[in-house]
Amino acid sequence: MSFEILPSSTSQAFTPATADAFLQRFVCFEHEPQLDSTQACSVKEALLLLAGLSDFQTLGVCAASMETAVMALNSYLSALGHELQADMEVLPPIDGPVYLKCNTRSLGYYGDRYSGDYRGVLVSCQSDYSDGVVGTYGHFPLDLFVS
């Protein structure tokens, strides 16, 4: 799958409007998108811009296992500037595919079995104001922010 990529050489490459339009291209892909390094950099740049302008985020992870979901969630939380980290010990033990959700405002988590085909991370940017950044983007690769 190929994507038209906007320039990503500087953090000024995206405006909120162009970042939103770019990330809308990823809405509800059934399978985790495979991105080359340039595409991954562009996705990260756009996500970081919009998340930084939002008041809080809700992240939803669809993964083959709870371990993979926690790894993905924690890498996204760190990249988005949150000190919050999911802990496997306090999440329900689930065998097989899972859905793991985190609200960065309430600091709450929810984990459950997942029977769908989607894999990846949804990022929902929320605002306290009507003119703020609001949008749901993804599914993005589980390992997008894994170093």
GROMACS .gro file of N, CA and C in nm:
model
  441
    1MET      N    1   0.084  -0.116   0.000
    1MET     CA    2   0.000   0.000   0.000
    1MET      C    3   0.089   0.123   0.000
    2SER      N    4   0.063   0.218  -0.085
    2SER     CA    5   0.145   0.339  -0.087
    2SER      C    6   0.061   0.460  -0.050
    3PHE      N    7   0.129   0.560   0.003
    3PHE     CA    8   0.064   0.682   0.047
    3PHE      C    9   0.135   0.800  -0.014
    4GLU      N   10   0.057   0.902  -0.049
    4GLU     CA   11   0.119   1.027  -0.090
    4GLU      C   12   0.172   1.092   0.036
    5ILE      N   13   0.302   1.117   0.039
    5ILE     CA   14   0.367   1.168   0.159
    5ILE      C   15   0.393   1.316   0.145
    6LEU      N   16   0.358   1.390   0.250
    6LEU     CA   17   0.391   1.531   0.256
    6LEU      C   18   0.536   1.544   0.299
    7PRO      N   19   0.601   1.656   0.271
    7PRO     CA   20   0.739   1.673   0.315
    7PRO      C   21   0.750   1.652   0.465
    8SER      N   22   0.858   1.587   0.509
    8SER     CA   23   0.873   1.562   0.652
    8SER      C   24   1.011   1.601   0.702
    9SER      N   25   1.076   1.692   0.634
    9SER     CA   26   1.212   1.727   0.672
    9SER      C   27   1.218   1.815   0.796
   10THR      N   28   1.110   1.887   0.828
   10THR     CA   29   1.108   1.971   0.947
   10THR      C   30   0.973   1.958   1.015
   11SER      N   31   0.969   2.000   1.141
   11SER     CA   32   0.842   1.992   1.213
   11SER      C   33   0.742   2.094   1.161
   12GLN      N   34   0.785   2.192   1.080
   12GLN     CA   35   0.693   2.289   1.022
   12GLN      C   36   0.627   2.235   0.895
   13ALA      N   37   0.653   2.113   0.855
   13ALA     CA   38   0.597   2.059   0.732
   13ALA      C   39   0.446   2.049   0.740
   14PHE      N   40   0.391   2.021   0.857
   14PHE     CA   41   0.247   2.006   0.874
   14PHE      C   42   0.190   2.124   0.950
   15THR      N   43   0.071   2.164   0.907
   15THR     CA   44  -0.013   2.253   0.987
   15THR      C   45  -0.117   2.162   1.051
   16PRO      N   46  -0.195   2.209   1.148
   16PRO     CA   47  -0.301   2.123   1.200
   16PRO      C   48  -0.393   2.069   1.091
   17ALA      N   49  -0.429   2.153   0.995
   17ALA     CA   50  -0.520   2.110   0.889
   17ALA      C   51  -0.456   2.005   0.798
   18THR      N   52  -0.329   2.024   0.761
   18THR     CA   53  -0.265   1.926   0.673
   18THR      C   54  -0.232   1.797   0.748
   19ALA      N   55  -0.201   1.807   0.877
   19ALA     CA   56  -0.177   1.686   0.957
   19ALA      C   57  -0.305   1.604   0.967
   20ASP      N   58  -0.418   1.672   0.992
   20ASP     CA   59  -0.547   1.604   1.000
   20ASP      C   60  -0.580   1.535   0.867
   21ALA      N   61  -0.565   1.606   0.757
   21ALA     CA   62  -0.594   1.548   0.626
   21ALA      C   63  -0.504   1.429   0.597
   22PHE      N   64  -0.377   1.440   0.631
   22PHE     CA   65  -0.283   1.331   0.610
   22PHE      C   66  -0.322   1.208   0.691
   23LEU      N   67  -0.352   1.227   0.819
   23LEU     CA   68  -0.384   1.113   0.906
   23LEU      C   69  -0.520   1.051   0.874
   24GLN      N   70  -0.610   1.127   0.814
   24GLN     CA   71  -0.740   1.071   0.774
   24GLN      C   72  -0.723   0.958   0.672
   25ARG      N   73  -0.611   0.954   0.604
   25ARG     CA   74  -0.586   0.848   0.505
   25ARG      C   75  -0.572   0.711   0.569
   26PHE      N   76  -0.551   0.709   0.700
   26PHE     CA   77  -0.528   0.584   0.770
   26PHE      C   78  -0.651   0.533   0.844
   27VAL      N   79  -0.763   0.602   0.833
   27VAL     CA   80  -0.881   0.568   0.911
   27VAL      C   81  -0.934   0.431   0.872
   28CYS      N   82  -0.941   0.344   0.971
   28CYS     CA   83  -1.005   0.213   0.962
   28CYS      C   84  -0.947   0.117   0.858
   29PHE      N   85  -0.815   0.118   0.842
   29PHE     CA   86  -0.754   0.012   0.763
   29PHE      C   87  -0.776  -0.118   0.839
   30GLU      N   88  -0.816  -0.221   0.768
   30GLU     CA   89  -0.843  -0.347   0.836
   30GLU      C   90  -0.714  -0.412   0.886
   31HIS      N   91  -0.607  -0.394   0.811
   31HIS     CA   92  -0.480  -0.454   0.851
   31HIS      C   93  -0.383  -0.343   0.886
   32GLU      N   94  -0.294  -0.375   0.977
   32GLU     CA   95  -0.192  -0.279   1.020
   32GLU      C   96  -0.113  -0.232   0.898
   33PRO      N   97  -0.108  -0.100   0.874
   33PRO     CA   98  -0.034  -0.053   0.756
   33PRO      C   99   0.116  -0.077   0.769
   34GLN      N  100   0.177  -0.113   0.658
   34GLN     CA  101   0.322  -0.130   0.654
   34GLN      C  102   0.380   0.000   0.599
   35LEU      N  103   0.459   0.069   0.680
   35LEU     CA  104   0.513   0.198   0.641
   35LEU      C  105   0.664   0.190   0.623
   36ASP      N  106   0.714   0.258   0.520
   36ASP     CA  107   0.859   0.269   0.510
   36ASP      C  108   0.903   0.378   0.607
   37SER      N  109   1.033   0.400   0.620
   37SER     CA  110   1.083   0.493   0.723
   37SER      C  111   1.036   0.637   0.698
   38THR      N  112   1.026   0.679   0.573
   38THR     CA  113   0.979   0.815   0.543
   38THR      C  114   0.832   0.829   0.581
   39GLN      N  115   0.752   0.730   0.547
   39GLN     CA  116   0.610   0.733   0.581
   39GLN      C  117   0.591   0.732   0.733
   40ALA      N  118   0.668   0.648   0.802
   40ALA     CA  119   0.658   0.641   0.949
   40ALA      C  120   0.693   0.776   1.011
   41CYS      N  121   0.797   0.840   0.961
   41CYS     CA  122   0.835   0.973   1.013
   41CYS      C  123   0.723   1.073   0.992
   42SER      N  124   0.659   1.070   0.877
   42SER     CA  125   0.549   1.162   0.849
   42SER      C  126   0.430   1.137   0.941
   43VAL      N  127   0.397   1.010   0.963
   43VAL     CA  128   0.287   0.977   1.053
   43VAL      C  129   0.318   1.023   1.194
   44LYS      N  130   0.438   0.995   1.242
   44LYS     CA  131   0.478   1.038   1.377
   44LYS      C  132   0.468   1.190   1.390
   45GLU      N  133   0.521   1.260   1.291
   45GLU     CA  134   0.523   1.406   1.294
   45GLU      C  135   0.380   1.462   1.301
   46ALA      N  136   0.291   1.410   1.219
   46ALA     CA  137   0.153   1.458   1.218
   46ALA      C  138   0.082   1.424   1.349
   47LEU      N  139   0.101   1.302   1.398
   47LEU     CA  140   0.039   1.261   1.526
   47LEU      C  141   0.089   1.346   1.642
   48LEU      N  142   0.219   1.367   1.648
   48LEU     CA  143   0.275   1.446   1.758
   48LEU      C  144   0.226   1.590   1.755
   49LEU      N  145   0.211   1.646   1.636
   49LEU     CA  146   0.159   1.782   1.625
   49LEU      C  147   0.017   1.789   1.679
   50LEU      N  148  -0.072   1.702   1.630
   50LEU     CA  149  -0.212   1.709   1.671
   50LEU      C  150  -0.231   1.671   1.818
   51ALA      N  151  -0.159   1.571   1.865
   51ALA     CA  152  -0.170   1.533   2.006
   51ALA      C  153  -0.121   1.646   2.095
   52GLY      N  154  -0.016   1.714   2.053
   52GLY     CA  155   0.036   1.826   2.131
   52GLY      C  156  -0.059   1.943   2.138
   53LEU      N  157  -0.146   1.956   2.040
   53LEU     CA  158  -0.244   2.065   2.038
   53LEU      C  159  -0.376   2.026   2.105
   54SER      N  160  -0.393   1.897   2.133
   54SER     CA  161  -0.516   1.852   2.198
   54SER      C  162  -0.501   1.858   2.350
   55ASP      N  163  -0.614   1.851   2.420
   55ASP     CA  164  -0.610   1.856   2.566
   55ASP      C  165  -0.584   1.720   2.628
   56PHE      N  166  -0.629   1.614   2.563
   56PHE     CA  167  -0.600   1.478   2.608
   56PHE      C  168  -0.628   1.383   2.493
   57GLN      N  169  -0.584   1.259   2.510
   57GLN     CA  170  -0.604   1.158   2.406
   57GLN      C  171  -0.664   1.032   2.467
   58THR      N  172  -0.734   0.959   2.382
   58THR     CA  173  -0.776   0.824   2.413
   58THR      C  174  -0.707   0.735   2.310
   59LEU      N  175  -0.640   0.632   2.358
   59LEU     CA  176  -0.571   0.540   2.268
   59LEU      C  177  -0.636   0.403   2.278
   60GLY      N  178  -0.657   0.341   2.164
   60GLY     CA  179  -0.713   0.207   2.158
   60GLY      C  180  -0.619   0.117   2.081
   61VAL      N  181  -0.583   0.005   2.140
   61VAL     CA  182  -0.487  -0.086   2.078
   61VAL      C  183  -0.554  -0.220   2.051
   62CYS      N  184  -0.550  -0.264   1.927
   62CYS     CA  185  -0.597  -0.397   1.889
   62CYS      C  186  -0.473  -0.479   1.857
   63ALA      N  187  -0.450  -0.584   1.935
   63ALA     CA  188  -0.327  -0.661   1.919
   63ALA      C  189  -0.353  -0.809   1.939
   64ALA      N  190  -0.257  -0.890   1.897
   64ALA     CA  191  -0.268  -1.035   1.907
   64ALA      C  192  -0.254  -1.086   2.049
   65SER      N  193  -0.196  -1.004   2.139
   65SER     CA  194  -0.178  -1.047   2.278
   65SER      C  195  -0.175  -0.924   2.368
   66MET      N  196  -0.199  -0.946   2.497
   66MET     CA  197  -0.193  -0.836   2.594
   66MET      C  198  -0.051  -0.781   2.602
   67GLU      N  199   0.048  -0.867   2.594
   67GLU     CA  200   0.187  -0.822   2.600
   67GLU      C  201   0.218  -0.726   2.485
   68THR      N  202   0.175  -0.760   2.365
   68THR     CA  203   0.197  -0.673   2.249
   68THR      C  204   0.119  -0.543   2.264
   69ALA      N  205  -0.003  -0.551   2.315
   69ALA     CA  206  -0.085  -0.432   2.334
   69ALA      C  207  -0.022  -0.337   2.435
   70VAL      N  208   0.028  -0.389   2.546
   70VAL     CA  209   0.092  -0.306   2.648
   70VAL      C  210   0.219  -0.241   2.593
   71MET      N  211   0.299  -0.317   2.519
   71MET     CA  212   0.420  -0.262   2.458
   71MET      C  213   0.385  -0.146   2.365
   72ALA      N  214   0.285  -0.166   2.280
   72ALA     CA  215   0.244  -0.061   2.186
   72ALA      C  216   0.189   0.060   2.261
   73LEU      N  217   0.099   0.036   2.355
   73LEU     CA  218   0.039   0.146   2.430
   73LEU      C  219   0.146   0.228   2.502
   74ASN      N  220   0.237   0.162   2.570
   74ASN     CA  221   0.340   0.234   2.644
   74ASN      C  222   0.432   0.314   2.552
   75SER      N  223   0.462   0.261   2.435
   75SER     CA  224   0.548   0.335   2.342
   75SER      C  225   0.476   0.459   2.289
   76TYR      N  226   0.347   0.448   2.262
   76TYR     CA  227   0.270   0.564   2.217
   76TYR      C  228   0.256   0.666   2.330
   77LEU      N  229   0.227   0.619   2.452
   77LEU     CA  230   0.214   0.712   2.565
   77LEU      C  231   0.343   0.790   2.586
   78SER      N  232   0.457   0.722   2.582
   78SER     CA  233   0.586   0.791   2.599
   78SER      C  234   0.609   0.892   2.488
   79ALA      N  235   0.584   0.852   2.364
   79ALA     CA  236   0.607   0.941   2.250
   79ALA      C  237   0.517   1.064   2.256
   80LEU      N  238   0.397   1.048   2.309
   80LEU     CA  239   0.303   1.160   2.318
   80LEU      C  240   0.326   1.245   2.442
   81GLY      N  241   0.430   1.210   2.519
   81GLY     CA  242   0.469   1.294   2.632
   81GLY      C  243   0.402   1.262   2.764
   82HIS      N  244   0.346   1.143   2.777
   82HIS     CA  245   0.279   1.104   2.901
   82HIS      C  246   0.372   1.017   2.986
   83GLU      N  247   0.377   1.044   3.115
   83GLU     CA  248   0.456   0.960   3.206
   83GLU      C  249   0.383   0.832   3.242
   84LEU      N  250   0.256   0.830   3.221
   84LEU     CA  251   0.169   0.718   3.246
   84LEU      C  252   0.215   0.595   3.168
   85GLN      N  253   0.216   0.479   3.232
   85GLN     CA  254   0.252   0.354   3.166
   85GLN      C  255   0.158   0.243   3.212
   86ALA      N  256   0.113   0.162   3.118
   86ALA     CA  257   0.028   0.048   3.150
   86ALA      C  258   0.114  -0.059   3.217
   87ASP      N  259   0.055  -0.129   3.312
   87ASP     CA  260   0.125  -0.233   3.387
   87ASP      C  261   0.052  -0.365   3.366
   88MET      N  262   0.120  -0.462   3.311
   88MET     CA  263   0.060  -0.594   3.286
   88MET      C  264  -0.001  -0.654   3.411
   89GLU      N  265   0.057  -0.624   3.526
   89GLU     CA  266   0.012  -0.686   3.651
   89GLU      C  267  -0.127  -0.639   3.695
   90VAL      N  268  -0.168  -0.519   3.652
   90VAL     CA  269  -0.299  -0.469   3.695
   90VAL      C  270  -0.405  -0.484   3.587
   91LEU      N  271  -0.366  -0.530   3.469
   91LEU     CA  272  -0.461  -0.552   3.361
   91LEU      C  273  -0.514  -0.694   3.368
   92PRO      N  274  -0.634  -0.716   3.316
   92PRO     CA  275  -0.690  -0.852   3.323
   92PRO      C  276  -0.607  -0.949   3.239
   93PRO      N  277  -0.583  -1.070   3.292
   93PRO     CA  278  -0.510  -1.169   3.213
   93PRO      C  279  -0.601  -1.220   3.100
   94ILE      N  280  -0.558  -1.199   2.978
   94ILE     CA  281  -0.638  -1.239   2.862
   94ILE      C  282  -0.548  -1.315   2.766
   95ASP      N  283  -0.591  -1.433   2.726
   95ASP     CA  284  -0.519  -1.509   2.624
   95ASP      C  285  -0.577  -1.474   2.488
   96GLY      N  286  -0.490  -1.458   2.390
   96GLY     CA  287  -0.536  -1.430   2.255
   96GLY      C  288  -0.551  -1.281   2.228
   97PRO      N  289  -0.615  -1.248   2.116
   97PRO     CA  290  -0.629  -1.108   2.075
   97PRO      C  291  -0.701  -1.023   2.179
   98VAL      N  292  -0.655  -0.898   2.191
   98VAL     CA  293  -0.711  -0.807   2.293
   98VAL      C  294  -0.735  -0.668   2.234
   99TYR      N  295  -0.823  -0.597   2.305
   99TYR     CA  296  -0.843  -0.454   2.284
   99TYR      C  297  -0.805  -0.387   2.415
  100LEU      N  298  -0.712  -0.293   2.411
  100LEU     CA  299  -0.667  -0.222   2.530
  100LEU      C  300  -0.687  -0.074   2.505
  101LYS      N  301  -0.759  -0.010   2.595
  101LYS     CA  302  -0.792   0.132   2.580
  101LYS      C  303  -0.736   0.209   2.698
  102CYS      N  304  -0.689   0.332   2.670
  102CYS     CA  305  -0.636   0.419   2.774
  102CYS      C  306  -0.684   0.561   2.751
  103ASN      N  307  -0.732   0.624   2.857
  103ASN     CA  308  -0.771   0.765   2.853
  103ASN      C  309  -0.667   0.843   2.930
  104THR      N  310  -0.598   0.936   2.864
  104THR     CA  311  -0.488   1.007   2.930
  104THR      C  312  -0.537   1.113   3.027
  105ARG      N  313  -0.665   1.147   3.024
  105ARG     CA  314  -0.718   1.242   3.121
  105ARG      C  315  -0.756   1.168   3.250
  106SER      N  316  -0.836   1.064   3.238
  106SER     CA  317  -0.881   0.992   3.357
  106SER      C  318  -0.775   0.896   3.410
  107LEU      N  319  -0.673   0.871   3.328
  107LEU     CA  320  -0.566   0.776   3.360
  107LEU      C  321  -0.620   0.634   3.376
  108GLY      N  322  -0.733   0.608   3.311
  108GLY     CA  323  -0.795   0.477   3.320
  108GLY      C  324  -0.761   0.387   3.203
  109TYR      N  325  -0.767   0.257   3.229
  109TYR     CA  326  -0.742   0.154   3.129
  109TYR      C  327  -0.860   0.061   3.122
  110TYR      N  328  -0.878  -0.001   3.007
  110TYR     CA  329  -0.979  -0.103   2.989
  110TYR      C  330  -0.921  -0.207   2.895
  111GLY      N  331  -0.927  -0.331   2.934
  111GLY     CA  332  -0.879  -0.439   2.849
  111GLY      C  333  -0.984  -0.547   2.835
  112ASP      N  334  -0.996  -0.604   2.716
  112ASP     CA  335  -1.095  -0.708   2.694
  112ASP      C  336  -1.052  -0.794   2.575
  113ARG      N  337  -1.115  -0.909   2.562
  113ARG     CA  338  -1.092  -0.994   2.445
  113ARG      C  339  -1.137  -0.917   2.321
  114TYR      N  340  -1.074  -0.950   2.209
  114TYR     CA  341  -1.108  -0.882   2.083
  114TYR      C  342  -1.117  -0.985   1.973
  115SER      N  343  -1.231  -0.989   1.904
  115SER     CA  344  -1.249  -1.089   1.799
  115SER      C  345  -1.241  -1.030   1.659
  116GLY      N  346  -1.218  -0.901   1.648
  116GLY     CA  347  -1.210  -0.836   1.517
  116GLY      C  348  -1.079  -0.862   1.446
  117ASP      N  349  -1.073  -0.814   1.323
  117ASP     CA  350  -0.954  -0.834   1.240
  117ASP      C  351  -0.856  -0.718   1.244
  118TYR      N  352  -0.900  -0.602   1.293
  118TYR     CA  353  -0.811  -0.486   1.297
  118TYR      C  354  -0.693  -0.512   1.388
  119ARG      N  355  -0.577  -0.461   1.350
  119ARG     CA  356  -0.458  -0.463   1.434
  119ARG      C  357  -0.393  -0.327   1.421
  120GLY      N  358  -0.353  -0.271   1.533
  120GLY     CA  359  -0.287  -0.142   1.531
  120GLY      C  360  -0.340  -0.054   1.642
  121VAL      N  361  -0.306   0.075   1.634
  121VAL     CA  362  -0.338   0.170   1.740
  121VAL      C  363  -0.424   0.282   1.683
  122LEU      N  364  -0.535   0.308   1.751
  122LEU     CA  365  -0.620   0.424   1.722
  122LEU      C  366  -0.580   0.535   1.819
  123VAL      N  367  -0.568   0.656   1.769
  123VAL     CA  368  -0.540   0.771   1.854
  123VAL      C  369  -0.654   0.870   1.835
  124SER      N  370  -0.721   0.900   1.945
  124SER     CA  371  -0.831   0.996   1.942
  124SER      C  372  -0.789   1.120   2.020
  125CYS      N  373  -0.777   1.232   1.950
  125CYS     CA  374  -0.739   1.359   2.013
  125CYS      C  375  -0.866   1.430   2.057
  126GLN      N  376  -0.866   1.479   2.180
  126GLN     CA  377  -0.984   1.543   2.238
  126GLN      C  378  -0.951   1.685   2.282
  127SER      N  379  -1.051   1.771   2.279
  127SER     CA  380  -1.033   1.909   2.322
  127SER      C  381  -1.143   1.950   2.418
  128ASP      N  382  -1.110   2.039   2.508
  128ASP     CA  383  -1.209   2.095   2.599
  128ASP      C  384  -1.285   2.210   2.534
  129TYR      N  385  -1.244   2.251   2.416
  129TYR     CA  386  -1.301   2.369   2.352
  129TYR      C  387  -1.352   2.335   2.212
  130SER      N  388  -1.456   2.403   2.170
  130SER     CA  389  -1.517   2.374   2.040
  130SER      C  390  -1.424   2.400   1.923
  131ASP      N  391  -1.327   2.488   1.941
  131ASP     CA  392  -1.234   2.517   1.831
  131ASP      C  393  -1.101   2.443   1.845
  132GLY      N  394  -1.096   2.346   1.936
  132GLY     CA  395  -0.973   2.271   1.958
  132GLY      C  396  -0.959   2.154   1.863
  133VAL      N  397  -0.847   2.086   1.875
  133VAL     CA  398  -0.817   1.970   1.792
  133VAL      C  399  -0.900   1.851   1.839
  134VAL      N  400  -0.979   1.795   1.749
  134VAL     CA  401  -1.061   1.678   1.778
  134VAL      C  402  -1.055   1.587   1.656
  135GLY      N  403  -1.022   1.461   1.676
  135GLY     CA  404  -1.020   1.367   1.565
  135GLY      C  405  -0.972   1.231   1.609
  136THR      N  406  -1.017   1.129   1.539
  136THR     CA  407  -0.973   0.992   1.565
  136THR      C  408  -0.898   0.944   1.441
  137TYR      N  409  -0.781   0.888   1.464
  137TYR     CA  410  -0.691   0.851   1.355
  137TYR      C  411  -0.639   0.709   1.375
  138GLY      N  412  -0.621   0.640   1.264
  138GLY     CA  413  -0.563   0.507   1.269
  138GLY      C  414  -0.661   0.405   1.215
  139HIS      N  415  -0.603   0.293   1.212
  139HIS     CA  416  -0.508   0.219   1.292
  139HIS      C  417  -0.366   0.244   1.238
  140PHE      N  418  -0.276   0.269   1.334
  140PHE     CA  419  -0.136   0.287   1.302
  140PHE      C  420  -0.059   0.165   1.348
  141PRO      N  421   0.062   0.145   1.295
  141PRO     CA  422   0.141   0.027   1.334
  141PRO      C  423   0.164   0.020   1.485
  142LEU      N  424   0.158  -0.100   1.537
  142LEU     CA  425   0.181  -0.124   1.679
  142LEU      C  426   0.320  -0.078   1.721
  143ASP      N  427   0.416  -0.091   1.632
  143ASP     CA  428   0.555  -0.059   1.666
  143ASP      C  429   0.601   0.078   1.614
  144LEU      N  430   0.508   0.166   1.581
  144LEU     CA  431   0.544   0.296   1.522
  144LEU      C  432   0.644   0.373   1.608
  145PHE      N  433   0.626   0.371   1.740
  145PHE     CA  434   0.713   0.447   1.830
  145PHE      C  435   0.812   0.361   1.907
  146VAL      N  436   0.826   0.235   1.869
  146VAL     CA  437   0.923   0.147   1.935
  146VAL      C  438   1.060   0.175   1.876
  147SER      N  439   1.157   0.202   1.965
  147SER     CA  440   1.293   0.233   1.916
  147SER      C  441   1.371   0.108   1.887
   0.00000   0.00000   0.00000
